[in-house]
Amino acid sequence: EGGTHSDAWLKDPNSVEHVRADLIGNRTTLGTSNQAGRALMYARLAEFISRLRKGDSRIGELLETVGRLESDGWLFETADASFQFLALRQLGKLVPFFKVLITELTERIPSFTGLPGEELDRSLQRSMGGSPKATIQVALPDGTEIGPKTGQGSGLVDAFDHAMRKALQERGGVGRLAAFPELKGLELVNYHVKALVDHNGTAAKVRVVLFFRTKGNGDEIWGTVAVSESVTEASVRALAAGYQFFLHQHHNQSAVV
């Protein structure tokens, strides 16, 4: 990811690779971090933005933005989808497919001691209001508002996922088509949570990185990232970013600058 090594690889991969990645079933990826130089940043942007000039001043501005966000806990090396959206937004070329207007998440947990192996009384949980619940309202770019929609799940993030899919994937009423039925082809495959050490204890920020793939295309996995003092907020923001990127790819949007 260092600027010098990346620049060398861009000029001649053999200068830094002792064996070609494709010869052993892998592929070389270009990392994106605050250590990246302009040459690497340009190469990464050129993968999804056409007509971008190497000398464009916005490349340097994007490097500064990546560095600032990474100092606040964001990490884009494995969150390629989030990096692409960050770049497109800074270049003024990103139009989100939806915006979540209202999110209400509720969960009641039965009494517990915290000891390992403890069985909670789920029947009591059901009598207290049922499974974790999410209620959301979503706006589309044309001004259409969908919801409120409510979903239940095994946890708050799962409930949010069910509510989002109700809002975006299912038919919304008599004569109204679903906004994005293609979302049924999106699946979450991995979920990483890391506390960022800042000596704030339970109030510390956390970084959530989610990994997705399109059903039937198991080779292509991509990630999103979000940072917050709330692990639930970071999780649902990263999940929503996953929906956005899937739709962006599905509709074959490309950027021209």
Backbone as numpy.savetxt, mean C-alpha at the origin, in Angstrom:
# Nx Ny Nz CAx CAy CAz Cx Cy Cz
21.44 -0.25 -3.24 20.63 0.96 -3.24 21.48 2.22 -3.24
22.80 2.11 -2.90 23.64 3.28 -2.88 23.78 3.88 -4.27
23.87 5.20 -4.35 23.91 5.85 -5.64 25.06 5.39 -6.51
26.26 5.24 -5.92 27.44 4.84 -6.69 27.28 3.45 -7.27
26.86 2.48 -6.44 26.70 1.11 -6.91 25.58 1.01 -7.96
24.50 1.73 -7.73 23.39 1.68 -8.68 23.79 2.28 -10.02
24.52 3.38 -9.97 24.97 4.02 -11.21 25.89 3.07 -11.98
26.75 2.36 -11.25 27.63 1.38 -11.90 26.82 0.27 -12.54
25.79 -0.21 -11.84 24.96 -1.29 -12.40 24.24 -0.82 -13.66
23.76 0.41 -13.64 23.05 0.93 -14.80 23.97 1.01 -16.02
25.26 1.30 -15.78 26.22 1.39 -16.89 26.64 0.00 -17.36
26.90 -0.91 -16.41 27.35 -2.26 -16.75 27.02 -3.20 -15.59
25.93 -3.97 -15.69 25.53 -4.88 -14.59 26.64 -5.82 -14.16
27.52 -6.22 -15.08 28.59 -7.16 -14.74 29.61 -6.55 -13.79
29.61 -5.22 -13.66 30.59 -4.58 -12.78 30.25 -4.77 -11.30
29.01 -5.11 -10.99 28.62 -5.28 -9.58 27.94 -6.61 -9.30
27.56 -7.37 -10.35 26.91 -8.67 -10.15 27.89 -9.78 -10.50
28.12 -10.69 -9.54 29.04 -11.80 -9.83 28.38 -12.87 -10.68
27.04 -12.85 -10.76 26.31 -13.76 -11.63 25.00 -13.08 -12.04
24.59 -13.24 -13.28 23.35 -12.63 -13.74 22.16 -13.23 -13.03
21.27 -12.38 -12.56 20.12 -12.84 -11.78 19.23 -13.79 -12.58
19.04 -13.49 -13.87 18.13 -14.32 -14.66 18.65 -15.73 -14.89
19.96 -15.94 -14.71 20.53 -17.27 -14.90 20.18 -18.22 -13.76
19.77 -17.68 -12.62 19.41 -18.51 -11.48 17.95 -18.32 -11.08
17.15 -17.88 -12.04 15.71 -17.79 -11.80 15.26 -16.56 -11.06
16.10 -15.55 -10.93 15.74 -14.32 -10.24 15.72 -13.15 -11.23
15.45 -11.98 -10.71 15.55 -10.78 -11.53 16.08 -9.65 -10.67
16.82 -8.77 -11.28 17.40 -7.64 -10.56 16.36 -6.54 -10.39
16.24 -6.04 -9.18 15.34 -4.93 -8.93 16.16 -3.74 -8.43
15.70 -2.56 -8.75 16.38 -1.34 -8.33 15.68 -0.81 -7.09
16.40 -0.78 -5.98 15.81 -0.30 -4.74 15.64 1.21 -4.77
14.73 1.70 -3.93 14.47 3.13 -3.86 14.54 3.57 -2.41
15.49 4.43 -2.10 15.61 4.92 -0.73 16.27 6.28 -0.76
16.53 6.81 0.43 17.17 8.13 0.49 18.65 8.05 0.12
19.17 6.81 -0.12 20.55 6.65 -0.56 20.65 6.63 -2.08
19.52 6.62 -2.76 19.53 6.55 -4.22 20.06 7.86 -4.81
20.80 7.75 -5.91 21.25 8.93 -6.62 20.29 9.29 -7.73
20.59 10.37 -8.43 19.70 10.84 -9.51 19.59 9.81 -10.62
20.72 9.14 -10.94 20.69 8.16 -12.04 19.74 7.02 -11.72
19.81 6.52 -10.48 18.92 5.43 -10.08 17.47 5.90 -10.05
17.25 7.10 -9.51 15.89 7.61 -9.44 15.30 7.78 -10.84
16.11 8.28 -11.76 15.63 8.43 -13.13 15.28 7.07 -13.73
16.14 6.05 -13.50 15.89 4.72 -14.04 14.60 4.13 -13.48
14.36 4.35 -12.19 13.13 3.83 -11.58 11.91 4.53 -12.16
11.98 5.85 -12.31 10.84 6.60 -12.83 10.56 6.25 -14.29
11.62 6.00 -15.03 11.45 5.69 -16.46 10.72 4.37 -16.67
10.64 3.52 -15.62 9.93 2.25 -15.74 8.43 2.46 -15.90
7.90 3.58 -15.38 6.45 3.78 -15.45 6.05 5.19 -15.87
7.02 6.03 -16.21 6.73 7.37 -16.70 7.48 7.58 -18.01
6.77 7.93 -19.04 7.40 8.14 -20.34 7.74 9.62 -20.55
8.69 9.85 -21.42 9.11 11.20 -21.81 9.66 12.02 -20.65
10.26 11.35 -19.70 10.89 12.05 -18.57 12.34 12.34 -18.93
12.76 13.57 -18.77 14.14 13.96 -19.08 15.05 13.70 -17.88
16.27 13.26 -18.15 17.22 12.99 -17.07 17.50 14.24 -16.23
17.46 15.40 -16.88 17.78 16.63 -16.16 16.60 17.29 -15.50
15.45 16.63 -15.49 14.24 17.22 -14.90 14.49 17.54 -13.42
14.25 18.79 -13.04 14.51 19.21 -11.65 13.64 18.48 -10.64
12.50 17.96 -11.09 11.60 17.27 -10.17 12.18 15.95 -9.67
13.18 15.40 -10.37 13.83 14.18 -9.88 14.54 14.46 -8.57
15.26 15.57 -8.51 15.92 15.96 -7.27 14.93 16.26 -6.16
13.80 16.89 -6.52 12.77 17.17 -5.53 12.17 15.89 -4.97
12.01 14.89 -5.85 11.48 13.60 -5.38 12.47 12.91 -4.46
13.76 12.99 -4.76 14.78 12.43 -3.87 14.68 13.05 -2.48
14.48 14.37 -2.44 14.35 15.06 -1.15 13.10 14.59 -0.41
11.99 14.40 -1.13 10.75 13.94 -0.51 10.92 12.53 0.05
11.55 11.64 -0.71 11.79 10.27 -0.24 12.64 10.30 1.03
13.69 11.12 1.03 14.54 11.22 2.21 13.79 11.72 3.43
12.93 12.73 3.23 12.15 13.28 4.35 11.18 12.24 4.91
10.50 11.53 4.02 9.54 10.53 4.49 10.23 9.35 5.16
11.39 8.94 4.63 12.10 7.82 5.26 12.62 8.21 6.64
12.95 9.47 6.83 13.38 9.90 8.17 12.21 9.87 9.14
10.98 9.83 8.61 9.78 9.76 9.44 9.25 8.33 9.55
10.01 7.37 8.98 9.64 5.97 9.15 9.15 5.25 7.92
8.86 5.99 6.85 8.41 5.35 5.62 9.58 4.61 4.97
9.28 3.52 4.27 10.30 2.72 3.62 9.75 2.24 2.28
10.43 2.60 1.19 9.89 2.32 -0.14 10.61 1.20 -0.88
11.65 0.62 -0.29 12.42 -0.41 -0.98 11.54 -1.58 -1.38
10.65 -2.02 -0.48 9.78 -3.16 -0.77 8.35 -2.72 -1.08
8.09 -1.43 -1.01 6.74 -0.91 -1.26 6.72 -0.17 -2.58
6.88 -0.93 -3.66 7.01 -0.33 -4.98 5.76 0.44 -5.38
4.60 -0.08 -5.03 3.35 0.60 -5.40 3.28 1.98 -4.75
3.63 2.05 -3.48 3.59 3.34 -2.78 4.60 4.32 -3.38
5.77 3.81 -3.77 6.75 4.69 -4.41 6.22 5.25 -5.72
5.61 4.40 -6.54 5.07 4.88 -7.81 4.01 5.96 -7.58
3.13 5.74 -6.60 2.10 6.74 -6.32 2.70 8.04 -5.80
3.73 7.93 -4.96 4.40 9.12 -4.45 4.97 9.93 -5.60
5.63 9.24 -6.53 6.24 9.93 -7.67 5.18 10.56 -8.56
4.13 9.82 -8.88 3.08 10.34 -9.76 2.36 11.53 -9.12
2.15 11.45 -7.81 1.49 12.58 -7.13 2.37 13.82 -7.16
3.67 13.64 -6.92 4.56 14.79 -6.91 4.68 15.40 -8.31
4.55 14.56 -9.33 4.61 15.05 -10.71 3.27 15.58 -11.20
2.24 15.47 -10.34 0.92 15.96 -10.71 0.20 15.09 -11.71
0.52 13.79 -11.73 -0.04 12.87 -12.71 -0.89 11.77 -12.08
-1.31 11.94 -10.85 -2.06 10.89 -10.17 -3.48 11.35 -9.87
-4.45 10.57 -10.34 -5.85 10.80 -10.01 -6.34 9.55 -9.28
-6.58 9.62 -7.96 -7.04 8.44 -7.22 -8.38 7.95 -7.74
-8.60 6.64 -7.65 -9.86 6.05 -8.10 -10.98 6.26 -7.09
-10.62 6.52 -5.85 -11.63 6.73 -4.81 -10.98 7.44 -3.64
-11.82 7.95 -2.76 -11.35 8.54 -1.50 -12.26 8.05 -0.39
-11.68 7.55 0.68 -12.46 7.10 1.83 -12.82 8.32 2.67
-14.11 8.61 2.78 -14.57 9.81 3.47 -14.74 9.59 4.96
-15.32 8.47 5.32 -15.63 8.18 6.73 -15.19 6.76 7.04
-14.50 6.60 8.14 -14.13 5.26 8.61 -14.43 5.17 10.10
-15.27 4.23 10.46 -15.56 3.98 11.87 -15.30 2.50 12.14
-14.37 2.23 13.04 -13.97 0.87 13.36 -14.30 0.57 14.81
-15.00 -0.52 15.06 -15.37 -0.87 16.43 -15.07 -2.34 16.68
-14.58 -2.62 17.87 -14.31 -4.00 18.28 -14.43 -4.11 19.79
-15.15 -5.11 20.24 -15.27 -5.39 21.67 -14.58 -6.70 21.96
-13.69 -6.67 22.94 -12.91 -7.86 23.29 -13.37 -8.36 24.66
-13.69 -9.67 24.79 -14.11 -10.22 26.09 -13.01 -10.09 27.14
-13.35 -10.31 28.38 -12.40 -10.19 29.48 -11.22 -11.14 29.28
-10.05 -10.70 29.71 -8.84 -11.52 29.54 -7.80 -11.11 30.58
-6.82 -12.00 30.78 -5.72 -11.71 31.71 -4.42 -11.43 30.96
-4.35 -11.87 29.71 -3.13 -11.68 28.94 -2.18 -12.85 29.02
-2.52 -13.90 29.77 -1.64 -15.06 29.91 -1.66 -15.90 28.64
-0.52 -16.55 28.29 -0.45 -17.35 27.07 -1.47 -18.48 27.06
-2.06 -18.74 25.91 -2.97 -19.86 25.75 -4.37 -19.63 26.31
-4.65 -18.45 26.78 -5.95 -18.17 27.38 -7.06 -18.21 26.34
-8.14 -18.90 26.63 -9.29 -18.97 25.75 -10.30 -17.88 26.14
-10.62 -17.02 25.17 -11.59 -15.97 25.45 -13.00 -16.47 25.18
-13.94 -15.92 25.90 -15.34 -16.32 25.77 -15.96 -15.57 24.58
-15.90 -16.20 23.38 -16.40 -15.55 22.19 -17.92 -15.42 22.19
-18.61 -16.29 22.93 -20.06 -16.16 23.01 -20.42 -14.85 23.70
-19.63 -14.46 24.68 -19.84 -13.18 25.35 -19.57 -12.04 24.38
-18.55 -12.20 23.54 -18.23 -11.18 22.54 -19.41 -10.97 21.59
-20.02 -12.09 21.16 -21.16 -11.98 20.26 -22.33 -11.27 20.92
-22.53 -11.55 22.19 -23.64 -10.92 22.90 -23.38 -9.43 23.14
-22.10 -9.04 23.07 -21.73 -7.65 23.29 -21.77 -6.82 22.01
-22.11 -7.44 20.90 -22.19 -6.66 19.66 -21.60 -7.34 18.46
-21.15 -8.59 18.61 -20.69 -9.34 17.46 -19.24 -9.11 17.10
-18.90 -9.49 15.86 -17.53 -9.43 15.37 -17.07 -7.99 15.18
-15.76 -7.79 15.04 -15.25 -6.46 14.70 -15.97 -5.89 13.48
-16.25 -4.60 13.52 -17.10 -3.99 12.50 -16.46 -2.72 11.95
-16.61 -2.52 10.65 -16.12 -1.30 10.00 -17.26 -0.68 9.20
-17.42 0.62 9.33 -18.40 1.35 8.54 -17.67 2.45 7.78
-17.86 2.48 6.47 -17.13 3.44 5.65 -18.06 4.13 4.65
-17.60 5.24 4.14 -18.25 5.92 3.03 -17.16 6.32 2.05
-17.42 6.13 0.75 -16.40 6.32 -0.27 -16.90 7.30 -1.33
-16.00 8.15 -1.83 -16.33 9.07 -2.92 -15.54 8.69 -4.16
-16.18 8.77 -5.32 -15.53 8.50 -6.60 -15.16 9.82 -7.27
-14.27 9.80 -8.24 -13.83 11.05 -8.89 -14.95 11.86 -9.52
-16.04 11.20 -9.95 -17.15 11.93 -10.57 -18.09 12.56 -9.55
-17.75 12.47 -8.26 -18.56 13.05 -7.21 -19.54 12.09 -6.58
-19.70 10.90 -7.14 -20.60 9.90 -6.56 -20.11 9.47 -5.19
-21.02 9.42 -4.23 -20.68 8.92 -2.90 -21.38 7.59 -2.67
-20.65 6.62 -2.16 -21.16 5.28 -1.90 -21.12 5.03 -0.41
-22.24 4.53 0.11 -22.27 4.20 1.52 -23.20 5.11 2.30
-23.14 4.94 3.62 -22.22 4.09 4.37 -22.42 2.60 4.09
-21.30 1.86 4.11 -21.29 0.42 3.98 -20.60 -0.17 5.21
-21.17 -1.27 5.69 -20.64 -1.89 6.90 -20.17 -3.31 6.59
-19.01 -3.66 7.13 -18.48 -5.01 6.99 -18.04 -5.55 8.33
-18.12 -6.86 8.48 -17.64 -7.52 9.69 -16.54 -8.49 9.31
-15.61 -8.72 10.24 -14.50 -9.62 9.96 -13.89 -10.17 11.22
-12.80 -10.92 11.05 -12.13 -11.52 12.19 -11.36 -10.50 13.01
-11.06 -9.37 12.41 -10.39 -8.26 13.07 -10.78 -6.97 12.39
-10.26 -5.85 12.88 -10.67 -4.56 12.33 -10.22 -4.37 10.89
-9.02 -4.85 10.56 -8.53 -4.70 9.19 -9.35 -5.57 8.24
-9.68 -6.78 8.67 -10.52 -7.66 7.86 -11.91 -7.06 7.67
-12.45 -6.45 8.73 -13.76 -5.80 8.62 -13.71 -4.63 7.64
-12.62 -3.85 7.68 -12.45 -2.75 6.74 -12.40 -3.27 5.31
-11.70 -4.38 5.10 -11.61 -4.98 3.77 -13.00 -5.37 3.26
-13.81 -6.00 4.12 -15.16 -6.40 3.72 -16.02 -5.17 3.39
-15.89 -4.11 4.19 -16.67 -2.90 3.94 -16.25 -2.24 2.64
-14.94 -2.18 2.38 -14.45 -1.58 1.15 -14.92 -2.35 -0.07
-14.89 -3.66 0.03 -15.32 -4.48 -1.12 -16.82 -4.34 -1.35
-17.59 -4.19 -0.27 -19.02 -3.93 -0.45 -19.24 -2.62 -1.19
-18.46 -1.61 -0.83 -18.63 -0.29 -1.43 -18.17 -0.25 -2.89
-17.06 -0.91 -3.19 -16.44 -0.74 -4.50 -16.67 -1.90 -5.46
-16.94 -3.08 -4.92 -16.95 -4.28 -5.75 -18.35 -4.80 -6.03
-19.32 -4.52 -5.14 -20.64 -5.09 -5.29 -21.60 -4.10 -5.94
-22.68 -4.63 -6.48 -23.72 -3.78 -7.07 -24.33 -2.91 -5.98
-24.50 -1.62 -6.28 -24.91 -0.68 -5.25 -26.40 -0.44 -5.12
-27.22 -1.10 -5.86 -28.66 -0.86 -5.76 -29.33 -1.12 -7.10
-30.63 -0.94 -7.16 -31.39 -1.22 -8.37 -30.87 -0.35 -9.52
-30.44 -1.00 -10.59 -30.01 -0.27 -11.77 -28.62 0.33 -11.67
-27.92 0.11 -10.56 -26.60 0.71 -10.41 -25.53 -0.36 -10.43
-24.55 -0.21 -11.29 -23.47 -1.19 -11.39 -22.42 -0.93 -10.33
-21.68 -1.99 -10.01 -20.58 -1.84 -9.07 -19.52 -0.92 -9.69
-18.83 -0.17 -8.85 -17.81 0.74 -9.35 -16.62 -0.02 -9.92
-16.11 -1.01 -9.16 -14.91 -1.72 -9.56 -15.04 -3.21 -9.26
-15.84 -3.93 -10.02 -16.01 -5.37 -9.76 -14.71 -6.15 -9.92
-13.73 -5.59 -10.65 -12.47 -6.30 -10.87 -11.66 -6.49 -9.59
-12.03 -5.79 -8.51 -11.30 -5.95 -7.25 -11.37 -7.36 -6.70
-12.28 -8.17 -7.19 -12.34 -9.56 -6.72 -11.07 -10.32 -7.09
-10.30 -9.78 -8.04 -9.05 -10.42 -8.44 -7.85 -10.02 -7.61
-8.06 -9.21 -6.57 -6.95 -8.76 -5.73 -6.91 -9.57 -4.45
-5.71 -10.01 -4.05 -5.60 -10.71 -2.78 -4.35 -10.26 -2.02
-4.49 -10.22 -0.71 -3.39 -9.88 0.19 -2.61 -11.14 0.51
-1.27 -11.10 0.39 -0.47 -12.31 0.60 0.48 -12.22 1.78
0.77 -11.00 2.26 1.66 -10.88 3.42 1.43 -9.54 4.10
1.85 -9.48 5.37 1.49 -8.34 6.23 2.61 -8.17 7.26
3.35 -7.07 7.16 4.46 -6.83 8.08 4.18 -5.58 8.92
4.42 -5.68 10.22 4.25 -4.54 11.12 5.54 -4.36 11.90
6.04 -3.14 11.97 7.26 -2.87 12.72 7.09 -1.60 13.53
7.40 -1.68 14.80 7.39 -0.49 15.64 8.66 0.31 15.39
8.53 1.61 15.22 9.66 2.48 14.98 10.16 3.02 16.31
11.38 2.74 16.65 11.91 3.08 17.96 12.06 4.58 18.09
11.26 5.17 18.94 11.37 6.61 19.19 11.15 6.92 20.67
11.26 5.87 21.51 11.18 6.03 22.97 9.82 6.55 23.44
8.79 6.31 22.66 7.44 6.72 23.07 6.59 5.56 23.54
7.20 4.39 23.71 6.46 3.24 24.24 5.30 2.85 23.36
4.13 2.70 23.97 2.95 2.29 23.22 2.44 3.38 22.28
2.96 4.59 22.42 2.57 5.68 21.52 3.52 5.81 20.33
4.46 4.88 20.20 5.43 4.93 19.11 4.74 4.73 17.76
5.32 5.31 16.73 4.81 5.08 15.39 5.09 3.64 14.96
4.24 3.14 14.08 4.45 1.82 13.49 4.43 1.95 11.98
5.19 1.08 11.34 5.19 1.01 9.88 4.54 -0.30 9.46
3.55 -0.21 8.58 2.86 -1.39 8.06 3.19 -1.50 6.58
3.67 -2.68 6.17 3.92 -2.97 4.76 3.05 -4.16 4.37
2.22 -3.99 3.36 1.35 -5.04 2.87 1.80 -5.48 1.48
1.68 -6.78 1.21 2.06 -7.33 -0.09 0.83 -7.96 -0.75
0.65 -7.67 -2.02 -0.53 -8.10 -2.77 -0.09 -8.83 -4.04
-1.06 -9.55 -4.62 -0.89 -10.08 -5.96 -2.25 -10.20 -6.62
-2.20 -10.28 -7.94 -3.42 -10.48 -8.71 -3.67 -11.98 -8.83
-4.86 -12.43 -8.51 -5.18 -13.85 -8.60 -4.92 -14.35 -10.01
-4.24 -15.49 -10.10 -3.91 -16.05 -11.40 -2.59 -15.56 -11.94
-1.96 -14.62 -11.22 -0.65 -14.10 -11.63 0.26 -14.08 -10.42
0.63 -15.29 -9.96 1.34 -15.41 -8.69 2.75 -14.89 -8.69
3.32 -14.61 -9.87 4.70 -14.16 -9.92 4.85 -12.68 -9.61
3.80 -11.92 -9.79 3.89 -10.48 -9.59 3.34 -10.09 -8.22
4.24 -9.74 -7.32 3.86 -9.32 -5.98 4.37 -7.90 -5.78
3.54 -7.04 -5.21 3.91 -5.65 -5.01 3.42 -5.19 -3.63
4.08 -4.15 -3.12 3.80 -3.75 -1.74 3.38 -2.30 -1.60
2.70 -2.03 -0.49 2.33 -0.67 -0.11 2.77 -0.45 1.33
2.96 0.80 1.71 3.43 1.12 3.06 2.65 2.30 3.61
2.47 2.31 4.93 1.87 3.46 5.63 2.45 3.52 7.03
2.52 4.72 7.58 3.09 4.95 8.91 2.10 5.75 9.74
1.93 5.35 10.99 1.01 6.06 11.89 1.31 5.65 13.33
0.81 6.45 14.29 0.87 6.04 15.69 -0.13 4.92 15.97
-1.10 4.73 15.07 -2.12 3.70 15.22 -1.85 2.58 14.21
-1.66 1.36 14.70 -1.41 0.23 13.80 -2.63 -0.02 12.92
-3.83 0.23 13.45 -5.05 0.03 12.65 -5.12 1.04 11.52
-4.85 2.32 11.83 -4.89 3.35 10.80 -3.86 3.07 9.71
-2.63 2.73 10.11 -1.60 2.44 9.13 -2.01 1.25 8.26
-2.65 0.26 8.86 -3.05 -0.94 8.12 -4.11 -0.64 7.08
-5.13 0.11 7.46 -6.22 0.38 6.51 -5.76 1.35 5.42
-4.84 2.25 5.74 -4.31 3.15 4.71 -3.47 2.37 3.70
-2.65 1.43 4.18 -1.86 0.61 3.27 -2.76 -0.30 2.45
-3.85 -0.78 3.06 -4.79 -1.63 2.34 -5.49 -0.85 1.23
-5.94 0.36 1.55 -6.59 1.20 0.54 -5.62 1.52 -0.59
-4.35 1.74 -0.26 -3.34 2.00 -1.30 -3.19 0.79 -2.21
-3.34 -0.41 -1.64 -3.29 -1.62 -2.45 -4.42 -1.68 -3.46
-5.63 -1.29 -3.04 -6.76 -1.23 -3.97 -6.47 -0.22 -5.09
-5.95 0.95 -4.69 -5.68 2.00 -5.68 -4.68 1.51 -6.73
-3.61 0.87 -6.29 -2.58 0.44 -7.23 -3.11 -0.67 -8.14
-3.89 -1.59 -7.57 -4.47 -2.65 -8.39 -5.33 -2.06 -9.50
-6.16 -1.09 -9.16 -7.02 -0.45 -10.15 -6.19 0.32 -11.18
-5.14 0.97 -10.70 -4.23 1.70 -11.59 -3.62 0.75 -12.62
-3.18 -0.43 -12.17 -2.59 -1.41 -13.08 -3.66 -2.03 -13.99
-4.81 -2.32 -13.42 -5.88 -2.98 -14.17 -6.35 -2.12 -15.34
-6.39 -0.82 -15.10 -6.86 0.09 -16.15 -5.72 0.62 -17.02
-4.53 0.04 -16.81 -3.38 0.33 -17.67 -3.10 1.82 -17.79
-3.14 2.48 -16.65 -2.83 3.91 -16.69 -1.33 4.11 -16.79
-0.91 4.98 -17.64 0.50 5.33 -17.74 0.62 6.84 -17.68
1.77 7.28 -17.22 1.97 8.71 -17.05 2.92 9.24 -18.12
2.63 10.43 -18.60 3.49 11.11 -19.55 3.80 12.49 -18.97
5.09 12.84 -18.92 5.44 14.15 -18.35 6.19 14.97 -19.41
